[in-house]
CSV table of C-alpha atoms and ligand atoms in Angstrom, one decimal:
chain,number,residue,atom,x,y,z
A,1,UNK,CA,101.5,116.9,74.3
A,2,UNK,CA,104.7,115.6,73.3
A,3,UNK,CA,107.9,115.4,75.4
A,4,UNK,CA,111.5,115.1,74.4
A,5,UNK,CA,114.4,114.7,75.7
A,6,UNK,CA,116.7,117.2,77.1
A,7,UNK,CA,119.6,114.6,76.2
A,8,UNK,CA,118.0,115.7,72.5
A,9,UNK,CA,118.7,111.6,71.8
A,10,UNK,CA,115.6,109.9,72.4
A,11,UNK,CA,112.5,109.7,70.8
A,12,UNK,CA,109.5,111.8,71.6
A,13,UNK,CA,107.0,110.6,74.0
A,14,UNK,CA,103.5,111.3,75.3
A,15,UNK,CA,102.3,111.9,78.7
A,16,UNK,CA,101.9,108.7,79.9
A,17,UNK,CA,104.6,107.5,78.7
A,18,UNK,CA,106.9,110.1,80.3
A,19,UNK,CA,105.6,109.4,83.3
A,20,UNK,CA,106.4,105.9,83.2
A,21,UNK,CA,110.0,106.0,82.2
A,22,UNK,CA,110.9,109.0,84.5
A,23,UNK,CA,114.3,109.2,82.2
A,24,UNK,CA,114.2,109.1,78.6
A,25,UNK,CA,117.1,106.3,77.3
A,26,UNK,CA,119.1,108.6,76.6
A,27,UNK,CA,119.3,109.5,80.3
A,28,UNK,CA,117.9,113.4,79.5
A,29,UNK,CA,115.3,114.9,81.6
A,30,UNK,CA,111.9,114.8,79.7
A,31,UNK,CA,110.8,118.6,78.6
A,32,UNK,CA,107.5,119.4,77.3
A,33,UNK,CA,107.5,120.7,73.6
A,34,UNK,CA,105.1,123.4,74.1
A,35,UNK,CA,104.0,125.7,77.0
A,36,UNK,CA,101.0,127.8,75.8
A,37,UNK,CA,99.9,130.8,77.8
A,38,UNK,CA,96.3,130.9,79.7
A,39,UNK,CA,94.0,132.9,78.2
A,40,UNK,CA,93.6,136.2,80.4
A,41,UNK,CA,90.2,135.9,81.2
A,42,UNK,CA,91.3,132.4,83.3
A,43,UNK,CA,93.6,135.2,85.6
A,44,UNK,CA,90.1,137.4,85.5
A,45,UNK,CA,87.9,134.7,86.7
A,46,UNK,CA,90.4,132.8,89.1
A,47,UNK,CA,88.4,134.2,92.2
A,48,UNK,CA,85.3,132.1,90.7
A,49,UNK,CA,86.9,128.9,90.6
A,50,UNK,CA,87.8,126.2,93.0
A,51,UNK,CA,91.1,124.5,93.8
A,52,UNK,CA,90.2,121.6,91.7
A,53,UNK,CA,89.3,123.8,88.3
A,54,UNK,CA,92.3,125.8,88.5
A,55,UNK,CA,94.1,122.7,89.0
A,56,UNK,CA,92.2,120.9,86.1
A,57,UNK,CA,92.9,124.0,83.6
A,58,UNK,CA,96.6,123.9,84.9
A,59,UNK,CA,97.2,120.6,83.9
A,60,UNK,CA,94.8,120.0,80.8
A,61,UNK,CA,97.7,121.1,78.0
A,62,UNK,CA,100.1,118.7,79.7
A,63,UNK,CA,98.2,115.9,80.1
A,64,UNK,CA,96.4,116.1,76.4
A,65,UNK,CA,94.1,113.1,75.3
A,66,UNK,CA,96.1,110.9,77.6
A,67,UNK,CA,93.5,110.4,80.0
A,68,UNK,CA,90.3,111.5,79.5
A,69,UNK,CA,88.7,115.0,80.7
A,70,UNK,CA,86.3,113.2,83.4
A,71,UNK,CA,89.5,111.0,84.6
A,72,UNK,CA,91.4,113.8,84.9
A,73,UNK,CA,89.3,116.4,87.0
A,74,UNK,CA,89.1,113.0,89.8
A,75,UNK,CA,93.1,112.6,89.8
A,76,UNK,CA,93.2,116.0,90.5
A,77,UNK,CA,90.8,116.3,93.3
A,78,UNK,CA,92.2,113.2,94.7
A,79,UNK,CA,95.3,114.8,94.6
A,80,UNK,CA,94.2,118.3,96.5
A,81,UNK,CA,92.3,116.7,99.4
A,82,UNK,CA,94.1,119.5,101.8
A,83,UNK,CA,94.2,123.6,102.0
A,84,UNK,CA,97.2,125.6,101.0
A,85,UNK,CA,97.1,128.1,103.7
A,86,UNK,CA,98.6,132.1,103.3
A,87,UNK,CA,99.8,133.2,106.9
A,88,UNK,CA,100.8,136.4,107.3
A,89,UNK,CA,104.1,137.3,109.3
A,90,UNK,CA,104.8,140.4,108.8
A,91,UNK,CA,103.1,143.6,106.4
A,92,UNK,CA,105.2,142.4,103.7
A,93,UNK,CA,105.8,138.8,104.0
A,94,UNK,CA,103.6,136.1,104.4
A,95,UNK,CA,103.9,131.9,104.3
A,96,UNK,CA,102.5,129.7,102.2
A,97,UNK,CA,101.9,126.5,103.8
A,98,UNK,CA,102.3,123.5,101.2
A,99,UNK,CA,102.4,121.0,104.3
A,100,UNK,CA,98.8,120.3,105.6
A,101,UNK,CA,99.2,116.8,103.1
A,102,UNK,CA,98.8,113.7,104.9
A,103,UNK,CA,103.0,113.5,104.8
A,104,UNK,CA,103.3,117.0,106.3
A,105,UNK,CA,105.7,117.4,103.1
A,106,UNK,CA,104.6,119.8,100.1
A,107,UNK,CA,106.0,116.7,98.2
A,108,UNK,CA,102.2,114.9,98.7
A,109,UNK,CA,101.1,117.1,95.6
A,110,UNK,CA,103.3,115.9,93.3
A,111,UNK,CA,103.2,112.3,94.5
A,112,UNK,CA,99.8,111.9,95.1
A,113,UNK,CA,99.4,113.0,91.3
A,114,UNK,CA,102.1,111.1,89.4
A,115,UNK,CA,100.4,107.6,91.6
A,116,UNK,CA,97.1,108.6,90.2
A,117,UNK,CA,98.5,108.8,86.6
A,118,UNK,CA,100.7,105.6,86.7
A,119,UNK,CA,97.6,103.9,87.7
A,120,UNK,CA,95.2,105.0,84.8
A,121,UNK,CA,98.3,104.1,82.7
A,122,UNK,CA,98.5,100.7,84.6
A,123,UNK,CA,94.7,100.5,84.0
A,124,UNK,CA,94.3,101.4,80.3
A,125,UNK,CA,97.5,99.7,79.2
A,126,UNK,CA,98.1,96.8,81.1
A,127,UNK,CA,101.5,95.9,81.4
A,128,UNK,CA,103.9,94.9,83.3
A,129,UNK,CA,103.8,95.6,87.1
A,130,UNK,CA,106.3,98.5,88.0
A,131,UNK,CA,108.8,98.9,90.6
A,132,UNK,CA,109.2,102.5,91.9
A,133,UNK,CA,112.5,102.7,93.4
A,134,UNK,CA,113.9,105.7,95.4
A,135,UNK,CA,116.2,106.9,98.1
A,136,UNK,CA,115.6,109.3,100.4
A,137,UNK,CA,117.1,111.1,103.1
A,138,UNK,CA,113.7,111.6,104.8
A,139,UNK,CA,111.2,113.7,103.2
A,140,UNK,CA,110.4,112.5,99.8
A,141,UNK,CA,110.1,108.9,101.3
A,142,UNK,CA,107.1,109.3,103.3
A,143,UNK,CA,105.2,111.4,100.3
A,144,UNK,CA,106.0,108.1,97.8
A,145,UNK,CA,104.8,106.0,100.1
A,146,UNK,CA,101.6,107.7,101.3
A,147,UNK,CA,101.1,108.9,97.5
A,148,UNK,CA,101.6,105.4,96.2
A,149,UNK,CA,100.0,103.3,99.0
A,150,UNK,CA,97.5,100.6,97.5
A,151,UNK,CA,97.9,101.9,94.3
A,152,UNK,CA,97.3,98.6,92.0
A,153,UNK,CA,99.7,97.3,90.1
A,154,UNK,CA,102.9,99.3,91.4
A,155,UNK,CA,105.7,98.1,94.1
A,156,UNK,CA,107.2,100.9,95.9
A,157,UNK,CA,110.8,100.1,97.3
A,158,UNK,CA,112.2,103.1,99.7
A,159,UNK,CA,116.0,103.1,100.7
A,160,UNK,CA,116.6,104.6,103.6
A,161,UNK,CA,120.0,105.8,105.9
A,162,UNK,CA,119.7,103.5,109.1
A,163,UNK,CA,119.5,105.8,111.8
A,164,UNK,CA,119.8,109.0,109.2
A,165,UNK,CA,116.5,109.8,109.5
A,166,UNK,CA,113.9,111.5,112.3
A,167,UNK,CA,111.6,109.0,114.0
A,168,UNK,CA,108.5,109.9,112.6
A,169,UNK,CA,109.8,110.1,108.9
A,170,UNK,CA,110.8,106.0,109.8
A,171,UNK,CA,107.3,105.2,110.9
A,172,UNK,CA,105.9,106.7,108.0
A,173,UNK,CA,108.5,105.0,105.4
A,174,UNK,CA,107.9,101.7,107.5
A,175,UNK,CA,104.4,100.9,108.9
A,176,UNK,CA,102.2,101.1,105.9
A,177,UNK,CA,103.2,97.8,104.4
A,178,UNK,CA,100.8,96.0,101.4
A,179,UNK,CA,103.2,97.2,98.5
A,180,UNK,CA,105.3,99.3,100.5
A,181,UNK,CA,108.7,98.0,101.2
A,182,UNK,CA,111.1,99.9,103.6
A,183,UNK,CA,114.8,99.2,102.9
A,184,UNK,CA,117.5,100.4,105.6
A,185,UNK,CA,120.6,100.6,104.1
A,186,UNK,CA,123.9,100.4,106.7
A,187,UNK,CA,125.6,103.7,105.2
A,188,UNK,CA,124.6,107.3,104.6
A,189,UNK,CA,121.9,108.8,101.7
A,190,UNK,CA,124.8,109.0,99.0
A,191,UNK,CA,125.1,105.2,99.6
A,192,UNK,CA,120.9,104.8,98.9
A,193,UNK,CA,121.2,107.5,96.0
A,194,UNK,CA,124.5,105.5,94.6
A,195,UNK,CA,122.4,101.9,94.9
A,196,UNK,CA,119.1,103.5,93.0
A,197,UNK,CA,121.6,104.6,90.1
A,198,UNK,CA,123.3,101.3,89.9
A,199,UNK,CA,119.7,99.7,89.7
A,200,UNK,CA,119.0,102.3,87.0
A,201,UNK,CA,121.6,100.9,84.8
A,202,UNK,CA,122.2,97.4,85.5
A,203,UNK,CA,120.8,95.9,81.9
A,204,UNK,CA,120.3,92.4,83.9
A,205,UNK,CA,118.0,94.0,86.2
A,206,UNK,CA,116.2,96.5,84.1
A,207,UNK,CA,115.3,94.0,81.5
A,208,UNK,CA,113.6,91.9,84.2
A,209,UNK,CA,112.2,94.2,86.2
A,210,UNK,CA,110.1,97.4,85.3
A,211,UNK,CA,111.8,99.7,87.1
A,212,UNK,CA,111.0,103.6,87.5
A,213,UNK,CA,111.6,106.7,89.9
A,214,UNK,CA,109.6,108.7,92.0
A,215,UNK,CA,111.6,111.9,91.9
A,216,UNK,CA,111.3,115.4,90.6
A,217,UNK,CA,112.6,114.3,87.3
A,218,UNK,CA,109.4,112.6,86.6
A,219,UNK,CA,106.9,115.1,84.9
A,220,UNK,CA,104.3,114.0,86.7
A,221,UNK,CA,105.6,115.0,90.2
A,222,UNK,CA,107.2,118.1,89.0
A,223,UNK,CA,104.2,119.7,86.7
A,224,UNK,CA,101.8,119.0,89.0
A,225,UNK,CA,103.7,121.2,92.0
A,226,UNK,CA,102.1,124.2,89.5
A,227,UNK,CA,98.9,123.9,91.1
A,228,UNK,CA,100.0,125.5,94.4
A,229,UNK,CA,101.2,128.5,92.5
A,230,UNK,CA,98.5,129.4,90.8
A,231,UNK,CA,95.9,129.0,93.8
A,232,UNK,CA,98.3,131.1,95.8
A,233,UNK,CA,97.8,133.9,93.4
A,234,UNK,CA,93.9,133.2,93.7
A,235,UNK,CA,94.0,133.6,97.5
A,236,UNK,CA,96.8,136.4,97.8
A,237,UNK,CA,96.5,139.1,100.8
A,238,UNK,CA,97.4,142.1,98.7
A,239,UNK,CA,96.2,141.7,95.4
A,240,UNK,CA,97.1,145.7,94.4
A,241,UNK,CA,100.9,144.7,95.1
A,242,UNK,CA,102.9,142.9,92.6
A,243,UNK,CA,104.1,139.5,93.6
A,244,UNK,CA,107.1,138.1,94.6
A,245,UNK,CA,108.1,134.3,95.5
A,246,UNK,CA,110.8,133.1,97.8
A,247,UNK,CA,111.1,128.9,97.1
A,248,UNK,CA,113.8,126.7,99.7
A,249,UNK,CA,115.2,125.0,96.8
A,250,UNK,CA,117.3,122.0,96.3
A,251,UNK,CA,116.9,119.9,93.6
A,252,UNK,CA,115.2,123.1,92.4
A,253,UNK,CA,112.0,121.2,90.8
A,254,UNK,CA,109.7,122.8,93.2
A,255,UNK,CA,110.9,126.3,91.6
A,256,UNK,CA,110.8,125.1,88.2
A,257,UNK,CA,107.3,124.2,88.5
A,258,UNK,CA,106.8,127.7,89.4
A,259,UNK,CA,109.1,129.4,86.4
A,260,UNK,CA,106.3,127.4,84.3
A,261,UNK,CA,103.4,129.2,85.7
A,262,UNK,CA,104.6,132.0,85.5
A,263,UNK,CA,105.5,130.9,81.7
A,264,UNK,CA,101.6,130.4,81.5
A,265,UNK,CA,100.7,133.7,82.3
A,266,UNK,CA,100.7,133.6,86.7
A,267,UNK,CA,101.2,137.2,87.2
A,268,UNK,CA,104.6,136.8,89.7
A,269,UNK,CA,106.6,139.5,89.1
A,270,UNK,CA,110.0,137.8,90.6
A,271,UNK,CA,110.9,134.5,91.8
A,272,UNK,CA,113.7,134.0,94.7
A,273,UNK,CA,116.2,130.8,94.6
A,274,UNK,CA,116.6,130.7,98.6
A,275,UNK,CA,119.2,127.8,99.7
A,276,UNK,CA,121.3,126.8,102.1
A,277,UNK,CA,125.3,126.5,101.7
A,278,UNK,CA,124.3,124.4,99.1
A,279,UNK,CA,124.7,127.6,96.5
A,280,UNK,CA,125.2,126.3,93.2
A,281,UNK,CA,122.5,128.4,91.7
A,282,UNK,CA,122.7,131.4,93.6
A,283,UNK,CA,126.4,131.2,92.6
A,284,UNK,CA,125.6,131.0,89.0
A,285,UNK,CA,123.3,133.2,89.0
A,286,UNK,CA,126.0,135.7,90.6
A,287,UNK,CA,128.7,134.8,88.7
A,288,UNK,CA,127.6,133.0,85.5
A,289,UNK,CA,129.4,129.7,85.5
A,290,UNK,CA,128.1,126.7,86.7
A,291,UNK,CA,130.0,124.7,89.0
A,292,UNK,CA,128.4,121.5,90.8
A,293,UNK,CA,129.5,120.7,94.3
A,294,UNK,CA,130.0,118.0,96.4
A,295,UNK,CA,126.6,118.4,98.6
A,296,UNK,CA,127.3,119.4,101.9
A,297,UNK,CA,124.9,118.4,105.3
A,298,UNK,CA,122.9,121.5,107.2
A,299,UNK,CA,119.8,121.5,108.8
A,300,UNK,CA,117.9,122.5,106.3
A,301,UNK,CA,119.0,119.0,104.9
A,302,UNK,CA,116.1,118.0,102.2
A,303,UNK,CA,117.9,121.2,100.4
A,304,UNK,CA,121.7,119.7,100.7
A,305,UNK,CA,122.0,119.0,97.0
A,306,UNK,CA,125.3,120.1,95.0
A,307,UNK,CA,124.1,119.4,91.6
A,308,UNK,CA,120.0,120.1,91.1
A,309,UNK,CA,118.9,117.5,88.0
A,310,UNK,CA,116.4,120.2,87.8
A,311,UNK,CA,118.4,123.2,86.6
A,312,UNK,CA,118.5,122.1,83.0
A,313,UNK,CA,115.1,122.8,82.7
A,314,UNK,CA,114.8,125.9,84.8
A,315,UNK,CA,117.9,127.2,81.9
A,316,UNK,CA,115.5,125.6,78.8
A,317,UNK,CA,112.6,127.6,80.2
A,318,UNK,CA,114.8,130.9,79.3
A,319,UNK,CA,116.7,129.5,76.1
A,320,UNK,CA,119.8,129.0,77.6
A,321,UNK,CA,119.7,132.7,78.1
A,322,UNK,CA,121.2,133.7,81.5
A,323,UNK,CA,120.3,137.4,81.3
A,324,UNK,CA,116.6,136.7,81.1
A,325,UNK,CA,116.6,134.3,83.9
A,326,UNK,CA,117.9,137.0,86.1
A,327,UNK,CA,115.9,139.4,85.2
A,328,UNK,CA,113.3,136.6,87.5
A,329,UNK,CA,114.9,134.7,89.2
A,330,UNK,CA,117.5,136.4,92.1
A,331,UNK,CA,119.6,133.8,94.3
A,332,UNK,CA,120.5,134.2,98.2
A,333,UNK,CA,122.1,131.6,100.3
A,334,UNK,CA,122.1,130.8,104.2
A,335,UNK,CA,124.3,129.0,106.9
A,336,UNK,CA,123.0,127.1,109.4
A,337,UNK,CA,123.7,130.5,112.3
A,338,UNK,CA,121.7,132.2,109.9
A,339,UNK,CA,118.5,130.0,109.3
A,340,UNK,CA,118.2,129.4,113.5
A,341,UNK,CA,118.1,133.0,113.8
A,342,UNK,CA,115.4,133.4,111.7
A,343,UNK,CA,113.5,130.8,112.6
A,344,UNK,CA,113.9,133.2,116.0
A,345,UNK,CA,113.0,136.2,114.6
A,346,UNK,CA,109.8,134.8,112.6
A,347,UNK,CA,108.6,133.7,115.6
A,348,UNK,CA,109.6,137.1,117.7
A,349,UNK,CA,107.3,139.2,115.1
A,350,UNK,CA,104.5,136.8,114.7
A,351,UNK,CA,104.3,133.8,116.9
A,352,UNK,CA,104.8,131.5,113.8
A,353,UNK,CA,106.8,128.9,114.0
A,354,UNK,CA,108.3,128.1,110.9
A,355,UNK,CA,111.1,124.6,109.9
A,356,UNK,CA,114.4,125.6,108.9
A,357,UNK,CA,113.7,124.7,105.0
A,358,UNK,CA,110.5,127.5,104.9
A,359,UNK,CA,112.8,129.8,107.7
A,360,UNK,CA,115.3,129.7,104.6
A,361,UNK,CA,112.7,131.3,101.8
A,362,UNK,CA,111.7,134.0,104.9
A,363,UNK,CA,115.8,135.2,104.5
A,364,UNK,CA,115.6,135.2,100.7
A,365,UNK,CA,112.4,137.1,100.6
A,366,UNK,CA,113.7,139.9,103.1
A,367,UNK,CA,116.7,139.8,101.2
A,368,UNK,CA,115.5,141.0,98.3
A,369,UNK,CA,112.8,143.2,99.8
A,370,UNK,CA,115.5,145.0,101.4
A,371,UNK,CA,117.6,145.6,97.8
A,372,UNK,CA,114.3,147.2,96.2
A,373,UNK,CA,112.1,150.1,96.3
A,374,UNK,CA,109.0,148.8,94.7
A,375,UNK,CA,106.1,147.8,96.6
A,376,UNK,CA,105.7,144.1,96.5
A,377,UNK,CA,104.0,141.3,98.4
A,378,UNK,CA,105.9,138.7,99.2
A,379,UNK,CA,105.4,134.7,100.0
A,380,UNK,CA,107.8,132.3,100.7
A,381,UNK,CA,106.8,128.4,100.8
A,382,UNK,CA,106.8,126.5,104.0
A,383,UNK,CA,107.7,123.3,102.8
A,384,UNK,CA,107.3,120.9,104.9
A,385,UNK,CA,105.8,121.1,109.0
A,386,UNK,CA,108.4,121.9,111.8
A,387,UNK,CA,107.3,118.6,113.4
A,388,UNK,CA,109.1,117.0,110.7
A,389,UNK,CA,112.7,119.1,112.3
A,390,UNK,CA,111.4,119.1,115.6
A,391,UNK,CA,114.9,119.1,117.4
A,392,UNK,CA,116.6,122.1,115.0
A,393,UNK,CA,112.9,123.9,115.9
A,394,UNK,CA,112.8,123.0,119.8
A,395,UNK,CA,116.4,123.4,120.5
A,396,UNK,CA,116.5,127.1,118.6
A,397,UNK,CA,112.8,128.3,120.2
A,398,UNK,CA,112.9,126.8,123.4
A,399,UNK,CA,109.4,125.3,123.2
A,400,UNK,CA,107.5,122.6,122.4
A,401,UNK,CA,105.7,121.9,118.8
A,402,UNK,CA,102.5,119.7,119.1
A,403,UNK,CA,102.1,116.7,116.9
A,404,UNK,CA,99.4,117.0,114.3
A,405,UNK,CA,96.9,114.4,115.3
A,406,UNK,CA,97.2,113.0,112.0
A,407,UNK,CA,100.5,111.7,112.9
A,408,UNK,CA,99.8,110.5,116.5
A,409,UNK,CA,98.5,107.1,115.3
A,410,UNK,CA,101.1,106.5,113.3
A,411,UNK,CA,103.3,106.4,116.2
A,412,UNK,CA,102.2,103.5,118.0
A,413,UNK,CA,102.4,101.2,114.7
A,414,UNK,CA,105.0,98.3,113.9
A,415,UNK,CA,108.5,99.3,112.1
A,416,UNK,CA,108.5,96.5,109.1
A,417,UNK,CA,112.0,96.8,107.1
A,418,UNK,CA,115.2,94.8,104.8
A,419,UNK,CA,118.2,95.7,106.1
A,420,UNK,CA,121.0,95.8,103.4
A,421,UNK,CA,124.5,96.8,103.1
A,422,UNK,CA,125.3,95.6,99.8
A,423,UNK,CA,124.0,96.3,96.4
A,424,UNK,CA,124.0,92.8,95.2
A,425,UNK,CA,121.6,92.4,98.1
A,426,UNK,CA,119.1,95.3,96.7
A,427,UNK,CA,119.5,93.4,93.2
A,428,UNK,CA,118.6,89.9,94.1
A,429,UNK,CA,115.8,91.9,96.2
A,430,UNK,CA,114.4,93.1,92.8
A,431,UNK,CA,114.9,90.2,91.0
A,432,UNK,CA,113.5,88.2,93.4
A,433,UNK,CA,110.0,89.9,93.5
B,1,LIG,C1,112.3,118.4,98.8
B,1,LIG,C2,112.3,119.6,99.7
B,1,LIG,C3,112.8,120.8,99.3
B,1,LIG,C4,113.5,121.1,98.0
B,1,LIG,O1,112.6,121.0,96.9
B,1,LIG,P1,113.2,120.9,95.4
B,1,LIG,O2,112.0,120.8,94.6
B,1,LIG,O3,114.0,119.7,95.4
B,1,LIG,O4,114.0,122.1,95.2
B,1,LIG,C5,112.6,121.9,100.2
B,1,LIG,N1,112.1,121.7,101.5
B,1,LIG,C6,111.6,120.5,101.9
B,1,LIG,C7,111.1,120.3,103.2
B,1,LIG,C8,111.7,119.4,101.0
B,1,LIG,O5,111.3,118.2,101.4
C-alpha cells in the first residue's frame, strides 16, 4: 500500500515509512491510496473469529508486504492484550468501553500498535535512533509512554503543563523512566503544542536529530483505532437493529478510523460527531463552511480542539462531498451544564458511571435517537476511565470511584522530570541526547 500526501506535494510512501515520518515534507497528512472493501463472507463469519483475526484481516491491506504475515498477527495481539466491553444503559443505548488498556485511555490501541511497527522498522532497517516528541494535555501522554516503554531503539520525550494535569496522568507520564523522558513545561498545553511545532521545523534540529510524532496524524495510531469498530459489530447486543455510533471527538481521528470501517464494509448505518463547545464540525456540518476556532477549555478537555488535523481526511473519505458525509455522519455539541447532567442521568437509569468525554457520545446518541423513527441500536464510546476525571465525576455524583488496581502501584512510585520554560532549553535538550 502506498500513501500520499494530502498536501498532494510529496512523494508517495509505503507503510513503514509513513509511520516513520508522521508528516509527509510537505507538511500534508499521509492518506492511503486505496481502501478496498472486505469480502462479505468476513461480515458472515465475524462471530467465528477472535479479536486478533479480525484485527489481523483489518489491518493486512494497510500494512502490505511491509512486515511480514507472521510479524504482523504478533503486533497485533501485543497490541489487544485487553477486552472491549458493550454495557448496556438503557434498551437503546449501550457503552463501549475502549479504556480497560493499561493507560485507562482508548489511546493504548493505537499507541501500542504504531510502537510495535516503529520497532520492526527500527529492526529491519537499522537507522538512526528516533526521537518521538509530543505534548499533551494529559491523556495521550500516558498511552505514548506505556505504548512506547522499552521499545529499542526509540526516545520518547513528553511535554507536559506543570500543574495542568490530574495526579495520576503525572505519575504515569513520569515514573516509568529507561527511555521515557517527562518534560514540565512552566505554561499551559498551547505552550507544549507551540514548542513540539517549533521542534518540527527547526532545520538545525531536524537534521540532527530524527525526530517524529506520536499523534493521530500518524497512520499507524489512527488505522489501527479500526480494530475496536469492527469487534464492536462482532459482539453487538441487538444484532436485528441497524447500528448507530456516537464518538466524543476532538481531533476527530478516533471517528475517522471508524468512517474507514465502515468504508470497508462494517455494516454502521450512521456515525455521530458528539463534542463539546468545541463545535467546529458539528458547525460545518450544520452550516457548510468550515471555520477553525481558537480551542476553548471544558471538562471534557482531551476533546477541547478548535481545528481537528483530522478532518481533512474524514472530508477525502467522501470526495470533498459534503452531502454524502451527512448523509453519515450527524453532529451535536454539549456545554459543560449539559455533560454533568448526564453523567447524572446515566448513572440514575443504570448505575454506570460514565467520564464526561464518553457522558458526551451518551447526549449525541440520544440526540439523534430522539430525531428518528427507525429502530436502531446505539453505542457510544467511553473513551477513557472516570478515574482519569475523578473530580468532574465525584463532584457531579456525589460518590466515590475506586482505583483500578492496575493503577494503585503506580502511585507510590518516584516523579522523575526536566523542568523548562524556554524553547531553546527543549532544543539543546534534543541536541544534547
Ligand atoms: C483523545 C481523546 C478523545 C478525542 O479523540 P480524537 O481521536 O482526538 O477525536 C476523546 N476522549 C478522550 C478521553 C481522549 O483522550
Amino acid at each position: 500500500m502506498k500513501y500520499y500526501s494530502l498536501n498532494y506535494n510529496s512523494q508517495d510512501v509505503s507503510f513503514l515509512d509513513a509511520v516513520r515520518k508522521g508528516l509527509a515534507p510537505d507538511r500534508g497528512l499521509y492518506f492511503p491510496s486505496d481502501i478496498k472493501k472486505l469480502p462479505n463472507t468476513f461480515f458472515e463469519n465475524i462471530h467465528n473469529l477472535s479479536d486478533h483475526e479480525i484485527a489481523f484481516q483489518v489491518i493486512h491491506q494497510f500494512v502490505g508486504g511491509d512486515i511480514p504475515d507472521s510479524r504482523l498477527k504478533k503486533i497485533v495481539e501485543e497490541t489487544l492484550s485487553f477486552d472491549f466491553p458493550i454495557v448496556p444503559i438503557t434498551d437503546s443505548i449501550a457503552t463501549l468501553e475502549l479504556f480497560q488498556g493499561p493507560t485507562l485511555a482508548f489511546k493504548d490501541v493505537g499507541a501500542r500498535f504504531m510502537a510495535r511497527c516503529l520497532a520492526y522498522a527500527n529492526e529491519v532497517e537499522k537507522k538512526e535512533k528516533l526521537t518521538i516528541l509530543v505534548a499533551t494535555s494529559g491523556d495521550t501522554g500516558g498511552a505514548v509512554a506505556d505504548g512506547f516503554y522499552k521499545v529499542d531503539g526509540i526516545n520518547v520525550v513528553i511535554l507536559y503543563p506543570k500543574g495542568k494535569v490530574s495526579e495520576i496522568q503525572e505519575k504515569q507520564l513520569t515514573t516509568l523512566g529507561e527511555n521515557i523522558k517527562a518534560i514540565e513545561i512552566d505554561g499551559v498545553f498551547d505552550d507544549c503544542q507551540d514548542m513540539v511545532k517549533s521542534a518540527f521545523i527547526d532545520n538545525d534540529l531536524i537534521q540532527n536529530v530524527a525526530l517524529t510524532s506520536a499523534n493521530s496524524i500518524n497512520i499507524a495510531r489512527w488505522l489501527s483505532q479500526m480494530f475496536y469498530y469492527f469487534i464492536a459489530y462482532k459482539n453487538r447486543l441487538h444484532p436485528e437493529k441497524k447500528l448507530v455510533v456516537s464518538v466524543p471527538s476532538g481531533n476527530f481521528g478516533n471517528l475517522c478510523a471508524g468512517l474507514v470501517a465502515k468504508k470497508m464494509g462494517l455494516p454502521v448505518d450512521q456515525f455521530i460527531a458528539s463534542t463539546n463547545i468545541n463545535d467546529t464540525v458539528p458547525d460545518y456540518l450544520n452550516s457548510g463552511t468550515y471555520t477553525p476556532k481558537k480551542s476553548k477549555a471544558t471538562l471534557s478537555n482531551a476533546m477541547d480542539v478548535g481545528d481537528p488535523s483530522n478532518f481533512i481526511r474524514i472530508q477525502k473519505l467522501f470526495n470533498n462531498d459534503i452531502f454524502k458525509l451527512k448523509k453519515i455522519l450527524k453532529g451535536y455539541h454539549y456545554t459543560d451544564t449539559e455533560t454533568k447532567k448526564a453523567i447524572k442521568e446515566i448513572h440514575e437509569v443504570s448505575g454506570y458511571i460514565a467520564d464526561p468525554h464518553g457522558a458526551v457520545g451518551y447526549l449525541g446518541l440520544k440526540d439523534f435517537l430522539k430525531n428518528t423513527t427507525d429502530d436502531y441500536q446505539g453505542l457510544f464510546l467511553e473513551t477513557a476511565h472516570p478515574i482519569k476525571f475523578v473530580d468532574t465525576v465525584e463532584a457531579t455524583l456525589k460518590t466515590t470511584v475506586e482505583i483500578p488496581k492496575r493503577l494503585e502501584s503506580i502511585l507510590n512510585r518516584e516523579k522523575t522530570s526536566i523542568p523548562i520554560s524556554r524553547y531553546d532549553e527543549l532544543k539543546s535538550f534534543l541536541l544534547k541526547r
